[in-house]
Every structure is written in C-alpha cells, then in structure tokens.
Amino acid sequence: MTTLTPVLSRNWDRPDSFTLAAYRETGGYQALRKALTMEPDAIVELVKSSGLRGRGGAGFPTGMKWGFLPKDNPNPRYLVVNADESEPGTCKDIPLLLANPHALVEGIAIASYAIRSNTAFVYVRGEVLHVIRRLRHAVAEAYEAGLLGRDVLGSGFDLDVVVHAGAGAYICGEETALLDSLEGYRGQPRLKPPFPAVAGLYASPTVVNNVESIASVPSIVANGAEWFTSMGTEKSAGFGFFSLSGHVTRPGQYEAPLGVTLRELLDMAGGIRAGHELKFWTPGGSSTPIFTADHLDTPLDFESVGAAGSMLGTRALQIFDETTCVVRAVGRWISFYAHESCGKCTPCREGNYWMVQVLERLEDGRGTEADLDRLLDICDNLLGRSFCALGDGATSPVTSSIKYFRQEYLDHLEHGGCPFDHAKSTVWGGGR
Amino acid sequence: MSVFSDETTRARLEVDAKEIIARYPRERSALLPLLHLVQAEEGYVSADGIAFCAEQLGITTAEVTAVATFYTMYKRRPTGEYHVGVCTNTLCAVMGGDEIFAALKEHLGIGNDETTEDGKVSLEHVECNAACDFAPVVMVNWEFFDNQTPDSAKSLVDDLRLGRDVKPTRGPDRLCTWKQASRVLAGFSDGLATQGAQAGAPSLAGLDVARRNGWTAPDPARPAAERADDVEGDAK
C-alpha cells in the first residue's frame, strides 16, 4: 500500500504557514544555507541524481534542463518560474503558493545560485489576486531577512526576484509563449530550437521551471538525492501533488509518491461520491487522454501512464461519475482550446474552431456518425502538426473519448439530443 | 476629458509607471503591469490608457493595442465595480457552474460580458481558475468564492449590489473593488497579504489523512535500507 508523503504541504495546517517565521520554524531556509556552501555545479549534479522531473506536465528532468545552459554565453542568465497554472483540472501550484510561498522562494534562491543567475522571475497567472499578494509578501519578507537581494546570507551571491502577474491567457503556460509575454508581447510560442536554455528571456540563457519543481528543490538539498529516490519509482522519482476533483467524496490535494494509483487515492478520499460509480477521469489535466475504471490500478508515474495510452501531465485527476455526459465534457474542453488557441498556427486555430462546431451538433443530436470520423480526421491534422503542445493536447479528449465511449456519441444521434440529465451531475443534484 | 490628461493624475501615474519599468532589465517587459495600471484608473483599458502605456515605453499605440487585445483580463469597455466570473470549464460546469451562470444571468438580467445598469456587477464565464477541488467556483475581482450554488451566488451578487461587506472564501477579510484589484496586479501592495485563511479544507484533505494515519515522508536521518524495511512492513 502506498502512503502519503507530505513534504511541501506538511505545514499547511498552521494558520500562519505562509509567513517567514512559520516556514523557518519547520526548517525553512536551512537548505539555502547548505546550498550556499556548495559549488553551484554540485547542486546541479545533486538535482540530476535525484531524478526530479518537471512537475508542470512534460516531465523533463529538471537537473538536465539546468545543465543545458551554455558555459560560454556572456549574457546574463535567468530563472523563470512558470506559475501560470491554467491547465483545466490543475490546482496544485495555486494552493501551494497561497499556503507556503516560501518553499518556492527558497527554491528560487537555490536554483538561481546553482545556475548562476542573479535575476529570477515568477510569472503567475493574473486571476488569483490573493495568491499574488501572498507571493509578493513572501518575497518582501525574504529580502528583508537577507535571503534575497544583495549578498544573500553573506555569501556574496546577489539575487533579485520579480513577481510578474499575467493577464489571462492559457497559452502563456507554454514556456516560450510565457517568455514572449514576459517580454511584453502577445503570448505566442516560439519556434524551437533555439531552446530557452540557449536563447530564452531577452535571447539570454534561461531556465523555465514549474512552481512545484522549484519548490521541491530545497527538500532535495536538505535531505539528499537518496532520500528523494526512496519515494516514487525508478524513472519517476519522488513525491508530487495529486489533485482530486469532481465526483469524489473528499476532493483536494494529496501529496504522494509518484506511482500511487487512483484506487489508492480514492480510498484515501472517501471514494466516488455516495451512490455513484466512476465513469471516466483525466490523469493529468484535460490535455491528457481520458481513462476509465479499467485504469484504476495504473501506477501514476510517467512511464506507466504513458504505456496505458495517456500522460501523467500535472496529476490533475478530474473524476466524473456515471451521471456525466462525456460528449458534453469533451465539447466544453474543446471550446476552451478554441478560445485559448493563440491563432499563430493554422492547425490549432482552425482545427479547434471546427471541432467546436462538430461537437456542438453531435451533442444536440444533429450530427451524423460520419462526424466522428471527421473529428478523428481533424485530430490527425492537429496532433504533431500544430506549433506547440496546445494543439496536440486538444486532440487528447476527443480521440480518447471516441475510443472508450463511441456508443455514447451515437446515443446522442439516436436520442436526438443529450440523453443525460445534467442536473444529476451537479453537487446539489447528485443526492436526488 | 480623459483621466490621463489631468495633470495631477498624470504626474502620479508617471511615478507609478517609472517604478514598474524599473523592475525589469528591459523596459518593454513592463507593458503587462502598465496595462493593469491604466485599468486600475479607468476600470478598463481605453484608447487613452493605451496611449499612456505607449508613451511610457516609447512604442506605438498599435503595438500596445496588439498586446491589450490578446489577454482576456484587459477589458475593452467599462467594467462594473465587481467582476463576477463563473467557471464554466468542464469540471466546474458539470459540478454546477452552468446552473450558477444561468441563474446569475436571469437574476441580474444581463448576459455574458455585460454589466448591470447600476454599474455594480459585470458577469462573465471564465476558464479554469485552478481551484477544481473547490468546484463549482466563482471569482469576484479575481478572489476565490469556493463551493458555490445558484442560491449562494445570487445572494453574493445581491450583497455586492447593496454595498454589503463580502468576504472571499480564500482571500482578504473584505473584497476590494475591480480598480483596486487591478492596481494589485500592476504590482502595488494593498497590505492585505496576511489576511484570510492559509488553506481551504480540500487543500488540507491529504494532509489530514496523513496525520490521522501517522504517514510522513521518509525520515532522512535514518539509513535508506532501514526505511525500505518500513515500507515493506506497511505493505503487510
């Protein structure tokens, strides 16, 4: 049986958990002191050997990303933290920043020292006002305590941290779109290569990491790589947040070793809401192909989820019971992708626009069976052909839902509309 | 006359703009916070606000407009004192967000992206706001109002229109106005960071389970082999 491993969330039940004083009482900033006595490259090696993989969805090894910065580039280096959490279902970084912003600030200080950066940015989505206040407050406290700014803790290392609020654009979670946005432009993705490590912010060497990735670094520095790899699986080391939402008895954040299963998590969360059963779920946000009850025992690590036909993504487990219409769910997700497509590339801009039309008529019972092939054809022209992962991700709910629930699409045609009573899916309608 | 042509206002905003620009290694990076700043003055991004940003950065109004129209948080028309955003992305919609949005439209007599005649409330459906474990979610001036129902949302907007104090679920003790919120987004502190809860109940759900069961992350002070025994022991 897998047990929970609260690390980043372990102090969240203190009412003052977001303050510097409280963070210090639970061991905060000791890792930074230790890091500042180490060679920067030794920290990069430590993070490499911990096997920490990016917690923002793609799962790229964090230490390797740091190691890609060219040694001979004379430009300043930048650390940019991606706090633009917007993937539907994903809700881990925002509560982390609300309750424990110093974990990120300490991680930023260590990571910046390791990659020899003197300026770090946190790009936080704009639609979370109190989180932005808390983060800015933590940064101000850290400056005042000599943990940021000139000569951090007397080490001779200087670091400035800028908290930058976004303005509402899902695409800015894509790292190169984020950089364009941070430079003051429309947030549209850049062609890669060059990768940000070579030409990122202001065409300088840049590391872009997710909030949870950076916030995990202090624990690795404090406790060692072996401690980290004692959790999780061989290729998916460590712990992470598993965010349960939807038709589950106790939705919320469950910090567990990678490789935990949905069955185990549901046991801890009180199961599917009373009187109902699991129908489908996303393992890592709306851009990851849906799973069904057949995948309850799939270990939620990068490899196992991939082998089962989906992606671990952000571990955003959106859970839907039998009252939920999968056609409605997918249609709504595609409306989201159509709305958030930046318009730069044709497959994504047009493909999502047309998929919205087709899904609407299917949901209303005005479609035909050929529309399912049409959707799959559009997906063929999107997946691998769009400029960035937004377009790829949009195909996930469509192709996976047709794979597992083809008959449900056809039922809409036979029924002349949606056969589900949507009221039964609601929080207040479920009991009736 | 535009607020930006009033000398006192303009002088004050130019000081703010300089402070914003100074945060960045390159001036142009200040454009998003500058747009939040002009929105904080007028409640939306007007042509005059765009011109102000362009002047501060030495770029054209066309360049600023291209950016201002890309991001959904910048409003092109006057916005109410309270911007009410109902999440209707899939998870929240299924859990009741669609019913909440329909109820508010009917109750307020306005459609999506419209404002009540008294200028108090603007209504909009919004995308996923990273609070799915609190679904269905309503945001007012980008503060969290968690676990809403059609009835709670209706009484929320009634309170807003009547000028009653309203407290976000996870946020400061009192809701600020749309313009004040925009100023915080531009990077100016309102001193409210330490108010309100550190976490909502769902944020603590896993920690509660761990505490009840005595589960923790491995103790780094103990040798790895010993720790491995523990894990096996648990499995039995």
PDB file of C-alpha atoms in Angstrom, chain A residues 58-260:
ATOM      1  CA  ALA A  58       6.064  17.451 -19.564  1.00  0.00           C
ATOM      2  CA  GLY A  59       8.251  15.659 -17.018  1.00  0.00           C
ATOM      3  CA  PHE A  60      11.602  16.733 -18.401  1.00  0.00           C
ATOM      4  CA  PRO A  61      14.456  16.093 -15.928  1.00  0.00           C
ATOM      5  CA  THR A  62      14.993  19.340 -14.032  1.00  0.00           C
ATOM      6  CA  GLY A  63      18.713  18.952 -13.383  1.00  0.00           C
ATOM      7  CA  MET A  64      19.327  18.157 -17.039  1.00  0.00           C
ATOM      8  CA  LYS A  65      17.495  21.348 -18.036  1.00  0.00           C
ATOM      9  CA  TRP A  66      19.810  23.308 -15.740  1.00  0.00           C
ATOM     10  CA  GLY A  67      22.828  21.554 -17.229  1.00  0.00           C
ATOM     11  CA  PHE A  68      21.889  22.687 -20.760  1.00  0.00           C
ATOM     12  CA  LEU A  69      22.843  26.316 -20.095  1.00  0.00           C
ATOM     13  CA  PRO A  70      25.869  27.054 -22.258  1.00  0.00           C
ATOM     14  CA  LYS A  71      29.035  27.789 -20.280  1.00  0.00           C
ATOM     15  CA  ASP A  72      30.460  30.258 -22.775  1.00  0.00           C
ATOM     16  CA  ASN A  73      27.483  32.592 -23.299  1.00  0.00           C
ATOM     17  CA  PRO A  74      28.360  36.079 -21.966  1.00  0.00           C
ATOM     18  CA  ASN A  75      24.718  37.173 -21.496  1.00  0.00           C
ATOM     19  CA  PRO A  76      23.096  37.201 -18.054  1.00  0.00           C
ATOM     20  CA  ARG A  77      21.260  34.017 -17.116  1.00  0.00           C
ATOM     21  CA  TYR A  78      17.668  33.980 -15.963  1.00  0.00           C
ATOM     22  CA  LEU A  79      15.473  31.693 -13.936  1.00  0.00           C
ATOM     23  CA  VAL A  80      11.798  31.981 -14.836  1.00  0.00           C
ATOM     24  CA  VAL A  81       9.241  30.169 -12.699  1.00  0.00           C
ATOM     25  CA  ASN A  82       6.095  29.154 -14.508  1.00  0.00           C
ATOM     26  CA  ALA A  83       3.234  29.868 -12.103  1.00  0.00           C
ATOM     27  CA  ASP A  84       0.688  30.294 -14.889  1.00  0.00           C
ATOM     28  CA  GLU A  85      -1.283  27.290 -13.683  1.00  0.00           C
ATOM     29  CA  SER A  86      -4.208  27.089 -16.125  1.00  0.00           C
ATOM     30  CA  GLU A  87      -4.470  23.536 -17.458  1.00  0.00           C
ATOM     31  CA  PRO A  88      -8.078  22.503 -16.794  1.00  0.00           C
ATOM     32  CA  GLY A  89      -8.170  20.381 -13.654  1.00  0.00           C
ATOM     33  CA  THR A  90      -4.792  21.543 -12.420  1.00  0.00           C
ATOM     34  CA  CYS A  91      -4.981  23.164  -8.998  1.00  0.00           C
ATOM     35  CA  LYS A  92      -1.777  22.395  -7.089  1.00  0.00           C
ATOM     36  CA  ASP A  93       0.561  25.371  -7.535  1.00  0.00           C
ATOM     37  CA  ILE A  94      -2.072  27.910  -6.551  1.00  0.00           C
ATOM     38  CA  PRO A  95      -2.830  26.383  -3.104  1.00  0.00           C
ATOM     39  CA  LEU A  96       0.914  25.804  -2.651  1.00  0.00           C
ATOM     40  CA  LEU A  97       1.635  29.492  -3.239  1.00  0.00           C
ATOM     41  CA  LEU A  98      -1.250  30.553  -1.015  1.00  0.00           C
ATOM     42  CA  ALA A  99      -0.187  28.375   1.927  1.00  0.00           C
ATOM     43  CA  ASN A 100       3.556  28.016   1.526  1.00  0.00           C
ATOM     44  CA  PRO A 101       5.084  30.625  -0.799  1.00  0.00           C
ATOM     45  CA  HIS A 102       8.437  30.496   0.982  1.00  0.00           C
ATOM     46  CA  ALA A 103       9.018  26.953  -0.295  1.00  0.00           C
ATOM     47  CA  LEU A 104       9.094  28.463  -3.769  1.00  0.00           C
ATOM     48  CA  VAL A 105      11.169  31.483  -2.737  1.00  0.00           C
ATOM     49  CA  GLU A 106      13.783  29.243  -1.102  1.00  0.00           C
ATOM     50  CA  GLY A 107      13.786  27.007  -4.181  1.00  0.00           C
ATOM     51  CA  ILE A 108      14.284  30.034  -6.408  1.00  0.00           C
ATOM     52  CA  ALA A 109      17.271  31.164  -4.354  1.00  0.00           C
ATOM     53  CA  ILE A 110      18.889  27.719  -4.516  1.00  0.00           C
ATOM     54  CA  ALA A 111      18.148  27.159  -8.199  1.00  0.00           C
ATOM     55  CA  SER A 112      19.368  30.637  -9.167  1.00  0.00           C
ATOM     56  CA  TYR A 113      22.604  30.074  -7.258  1.00  0.00           C
ATOM     57  CA  ALA A 114      23.023  26.686  -8.930  1.00  0.00           C
ATOM     58  CA  ILE A 115      22.590  28.042 -12.458  1.00  0.00           C
ATOM     59  CA  ARG A 116      24.467  31.288 -11.662  1.00  0.00           C
ATOM     60  CA  SER A 117      21.530  33.576 -12.270  1.00  0.00           C
ATOM     61  CA  ASN A 118      21.162  36.901 -10.484  1.00  0.00           C
ATOM     62  CA  THR A 119      17.642  37.662 -11.654  1.00  0.00           C
ATOM     63  CA  ALA A 120      14.617  35.415 -11.331  1.00  0.00           C
ATOM     64  CA  PHE A 121      11.042  35.984 -12.405  1.00  0.00           C
ATOM     65  CA  VAL A 122       7.853  34.348 -11.241  1.00  0.00           C
ATOM     66  CA  TYR A 123       5.192  34.542 -13.933  1.00  0.00           C
ATOM     67  CA  VAL A 124       1.971  33.979 -12.001  1.00  0.00           C
ATOM     68  CA  ARG A 125      -1.408  33.950 -13.680  1.00  0.00           C
ATOM     69  CA  GLY A 126      -3.280  37.170 -13.022  1.00  0.00           C
ATOM     70  CA  GLU A 127      -6.608  35.663 -11.994  1.00  0.00           C
ATOM     71  CA  VAL A 128      -5.522  34.743  -8.470  1.00  0.00           C
ATOM     72  CA  LEU A 129      -5.274  38.032  -6.607  1.00  0.00           C
ATOM     73  CA  HIS A 130      -4.644  36.746  -3.104  1.00  0.00           C
ATOM     74  CA  VAL A 131      -2.001  34.301  -4.284  1.00  0.00           C
ATOM     75  CA  ILE A 132      -0.151  37.196  -5.906  1.00  0.00           C
ATOM     76  CA  ARG A 133      -0.349  39.163  -2.645  1.00  0.00           C
ATOM     77  CA  ARG A 134       0.986  36.200  -0.658  1.00  0.00           C
ATOM     78  CA  LEU A 135       3.840  35.578  -3.080  1.00  0.00           C
ATOM     79  CA  ARG A 136       4.890  39.243  -3.154  1.00  0.00           C
ATOM     80  CA  HIS A 137       4.689  39.346   0.627  1.00  0.00           C
ATOM     81  CA  ALA A 138       6.951  36.296   0.923  1.00  0.00           C
ATOM     82  CA  VAL A 139       9.462  37.823  -1.482  1.00  0.00           C
ATOM     83  CA  ALA A 140       9.440  41.077   0.523  1.00  0.00           C
ATOM     84  CA  GLU A 141       9.963  39.177   3.779  1.00  0.00           C
ATOM     85  CA  ALA A 142      12.863  37.277   2.231  1.00  0.00           C
ATOM     86  CA  TYR A 143      14.512  40.495   1.045  1.00  0.00           C
ATOM     87  CA  GLU A 144      14.154  41.995   4.495  1.00  0.00           C
ATOM     88  CA  ALA A 145      15.739  38.928   6.100  1.00  0.00           C
ATOM     89  CA  GLY A 146      18.709  38.991   3.719  1.00  0.00           C
ATOM     90  CA  LEU A 147      17.562  35.808   1.965  1.00  0.00           C
ATOM     91  CA  LEU A 148      17.214  37.676  -1.332  1.00  0.00           C
ATOM     92  CA  GLY A 149      18.843  40.835  -2.665  1.00  0.00           C
ATOM     93  CA  ARG A 150      22.483  41.778  -2.389  1.00  0.00           C
ATOM     94  CA  ASP A 151      24.910  39.348  -0.790  1.00  0.00           C
ATOM     95  CA  VAL A 152      22.412  36.612   0.163  1.00  0.00           C
ATOM     96  CA  LEU A 153      23.207  35.443   3.720  1.00  0.00           C
ATOM     97  CA  GLY A 154      26.682  36.937   3.411  1.00  0.00           C
ATOM     98  CA  SER A 155      27.630  34.564   0.605  1.00  0.00           C
ATOM     99  CA  GLY A 156      28.491  37.216  -1.953  1.00  0.00           C
ATOM    100  CA  PHE A 157      25.670  35.939  -4.170  1.00  0.00           C
ATOM    101  CA  ASP A 158      23.184  38.585  -5.395  1.00  0.00           C
ATOM    102  CA  LEU A 159      19.659  37.707  -6.402  1.00  0.00           C
ATOM    103  CA  ASP A 160      16.653  39.791  -7.419  1.00  0.00           C
ATOM    104  CA  VAL A 161      13.235  38.200  -7.698  1.00  0.00           C
ATOM    105  CA  VAL A 162      10.428  39.850  -9.668  1.00  0.00           C
ATOM    106  CA  VAL A 163       6.824  38.687  -9.311  1.00  0.00           C
ATOM    107  CA  HIS A 164       5.042  39.313 -12.606  1.00  0.00           C
ATOM    108  CA  ALA A 165       1.262  38.978 -12.943  1.00  0.00           C
ATOM    109  CA  GLY A 166      -0.106  37.641 -16.227  1.00  0.00           C
ATOM    110  CA  ALA A 167      -3.299  38.878 -17.809  1.00  0.00           C
ATOM    111  CA  GLY A 168      -5.365  35.857 -18.757  1.00  0.00           C
ATOM    112  CA  ALA A 169      -4.039  33.565 -21.468  1.00  0.00           C
ATOM    113  CA  TYR A 170      -3.719  29.788 -21.096  1.00  0.00           C
ATOM    114  CA  ILE A 171      -1.111  29.718 -23.836  1.00  0.00           C
ATOM    115  CA  CYS A 172       1.333  31.563 -21.570  1.00  0.00           C
ATOM    116  CA  GLY A 173       1.816  28.295 -19.679  1.00  0.00           C
ATOM    117  CA  GLU A 174       3.775  27.163 -22.744  1.00  0.00           C
ATOM    118  CA  GLU A 175       7.316  28.158 -21.841  1.00  0.00           C
ATOM    119  CA  THR A 176       8.262  30.142 -24.928  1.00  0.00           C
ATOM    120  CA  ALA A 177       4.880  31.921 -25.062  1.00  0.00           C
ATOM    121  CA  LEU A 178       5.465  32.776 -21.417  1.00  0.00           C
ATOM    122  CA  LEU A 179       8.803  34.333 -22.329  1.00  0.00           C
ATOM    123  CA  ASP A 180       7.257  36.421 -25.097  1.00  0.00           C
ATOM    124  CA  SER A 181       4.583  37.547 -22.664  1.00  0.00           C
ATOM    125  CA  LEU A 182       7.194  38.397 -20.029  1.00  0.00           C
ATOM    126  CA  GLU A 183       8.991  40.475 -22.637  1.00  0.00           C
ATOM    127  CA  GLY A 184       5.782  42.490 -23.092  1.00  0.00           C
ATOM    128  CA  TYR A 185       4.376  40.922 -26.239  1.00  0.00           C
ATOM    129  CA  ARG A 186       1.381  38.766 -27.142  1.00  0.00           C
ATOM    130  CA  GLY A 187       1.964  35.370 -25.622  1.00  0.00           C
ATOM    131  CA  GLN A 188       2.666  33.265 -28.679  1.00  0.00           C
ATOM    132  CA  PRO A 189       5.015  30.298 -28.732  1.00  0.00           C
ATOM    133  CA  ARG A 190       8.398  30.497 -30.383  1.00  0.00           C
ATOM    134  CA  LEU A 191       9.942  28.055 -32.788  1.00  0.00           C
ATOM    135  CA  LYS A 192      12.322  25.636 -31.028  1.00  0.00           C
ATOM    136  CA  PRO A 193      15.276  25.341 -31.364  1.00  0.00           C
ATOM    137  CA  PRO A 194      16.759  27.509 -30.095  1.00  0.00           C
ATOM    138  CA  PHE A 195      15.529  26.313 -26.726  1.00  0.00           C
ATOM    139  CA  PRO A 196      15.265  28.744 -23.815  1.00  0.00           C
ATOM    140  CA  ALA A 197      18.477  27.319 -22.328  1.00  0.00           C
ATOM    141  CA  VAL A 198      20.331  28.904 -25.250  1.00  0.00           C
ATOM    142  CA  ALA A 199      18.108  31.836 -26.230  1.00  0.00           C
ATOM    143  CA  GLY A 200      15.302  32.405 -23.719  1.00  0.00           C
ATOM    144  CA  LEU A 201      14.326  35.635 -21.985  1.00  0.00           C
ATOM    145  CA  TYR A 202      15.859  38.582 -23.889  1.00  0.00           C
ATOM    146  CA  ALA A 203      17.613  35.937 -26.018  1.00  0.00           C
ATOM    147  CA  SER A 204      19.712  35.028 -22.975  1.00  0.00           C
ATOM    148  CA  PRO A 205      20.258  31.593 -21.422  1.00  0.00           C
ATOM    149  CA  THR A 206      17.116  30.859 -19.423  1.00  0.00           C
ATOM    150  CA  VAL A 207      15.714  28.054 -17.320  1.00  0.00           C
ATOM    151  CA  VAL A 208      11.923  27.829 -17.172  1.00  0.00           C
ATOM    152  CA  ASN A 209      10.632  25.564 -14.399  1.00  0.00           C
ATOM    153  CA  ASN A 210       7.244  24.879 -12.863  1.00  0.00           C
ATOM    154  CA  VAL A 211       6.446  26.083  -9.322  1.00  0.00           C
ATOM    155  CA  GLU A 212       6.281  22.602  -7.811  1.00  0.00           C
ATOM    156  CA  SER A 213       9.584  21.577  -9.439  1.00  0.00           C
ATOM    157  CA  ILE A 214      11.433  24.527  -7.934  1.00  0.00           C
ATOM    158  CA  ALA A 215       9.654  24.228  -4.578  1.00  0.00           C
ATOM    159  CA  SER A 216      10.810  20.593  -4.373  1.00  0.00           C
ATOM    160  CA  VAL A 217      14.473  21.559  -4.667  1.00  0.00           C
ATOM    161  CA  PRO A 218      15.038  22.697  -1.038  1.00  0.00           C
ATOM    162  CA  SER A 219      13.920  19.280   0.265  1.00  0.00           C
ATOM    163  CA  ILE A 220      16.355  17.553  -2.086  1.00  0.00           C
ATOM    164  CA  VAL A 221      19.227  19.786  -0.996  1.00  0.00           C
ATOM    165  CA  ALA A 222      18.333  19.323   2.676  1.00  0.00           C
ATOM    166  CA  ASN A 223      17.722  15.563   2.608  1.00  0.00           C
ATOM    167  CA  GLY A 224      19.770  14.287  -0.302  1.00  0.00           C
ATOM    168  CA  ALA A 225      19.078  12.601  -3.621  1.00  0.00           C
ATOM    169  CA  GLU A 226      18.821   9.180  -1.993  1.00  0.00           C
ATOM    170  CA  TRP A 227      16.012  10.389   0.247  1.00  0.00           C
ATOM    171  CA  PHE A 228      14.170  11.681  -2.813  1.00  0.00           C
ATOM    172  CA  THR A 229      14.628   8.491  -4.822  1.00  0.00           C
ATOM    173  CA  SER A 230      13.421   6.407  -1.875  1.00  0.00           C
ATOM    174  CA  MET A 231       9.989   7.697  -2.939  1.00  0.00           C
ATOM    175  CA  GLY A 232       8.382   7.050  -6.287  1.00  0.00           C
ATOM    176  CA  THR A 233       9.573   4.681  -8.985  1.00  0.00           C
ATOM    177  CA  GLU A 234      12.942   4.200 -10.627  1.00  0.00           C
ATOM    178  CA  LYS A 235      12.259   6.570 -13.519  1.00  0.00           C
ATOM    179  CA  SER A 236       9.657   8.724 -11.809  1.00  0.00           C
ATOM    180  CA  ALA A 237      11.328   9.585  -8.542  1.00  0.00           C
ATOM    181  CA  GLY A 238       9.980  11.490  -5.597  1.00  0.00           C
ATOM    182  CA  PHE A 239       6.668  12.893  -4.497  1.00  0.00           C
ATOM    183  CA  GLY A 240       4.113  15.166  -6.075  1.00  0.00           C
ATOM    184  CA  PHE A 241       0.665  16.591  -5.623  1.00  0.00           C
ATOM    185  CA  PHE A 242      -2.237  14.525  -6.870  1.00  0.00           C
ATOM    186  CA  SER A 243      -5.197  16.866  -7.187  1.00  0.00           C
ATOM    187  CA  LEU A 244      -8.540  15.100  -6.949  1.00  0.00           C
ATOM    188  CA  SER A 245     -11.589  16.986  -8.161  1.00  0.00           C
ATOM    189  CA  GLY A 246     -15.115  16.262  -9.309  1.00  0.00           C
ATOM    190  CA  HIS A 247     -17.357  13.441  -8.171  1.00  0.00           C
ATOM    191  CA  VAL A 248     -15.239  12.312  -5.265  1.00  0.00           C
ATOM    192  CA  THR A 249     -16.202  12.366  -1.583  1.00  0.00           C
ATOM    193  CA  ARG A 250     -13.234  14.435  -0.370  1.00  0.00           C
ATOM    194  CA  PRO A 251     -11.641  16.286  -3.279  1.00  0.00           C
ATOM    195  CA  GLY A 252      -8.348  18.003  -2.625  1.00  0.00           C
ATOM    196  CA  GLN A 253      -4.575  17.831  -2.633  1.00  0.00           C
ATOM    197  CA  TYR A 254      -2.889  14.520  -1.848  1.00  0.00           C
ATOM    198  CA  GLU A 255       0.901  14.639  -1.790  1.00  0.00           C
ATOM    199  CA  ALA A 256       2.099  11.128  -2.594  1.00  0.00           C
ATOM    200  CA  PRO A 257       4.995   9.242  -4.164  1.00  0.00           C
ATOM    201  CA  LEU A 258       4.747   9.006  -7.955  1.00  0.00           C
ATOM    202  CA  GLY A 259       3.362   5.597  -8.825  1.00  0.00           C
ATOM    203  CA  VAL A 260       0.388   5.780  -6.476  1.00  0.00           C
TER     204      VAL A 260
END
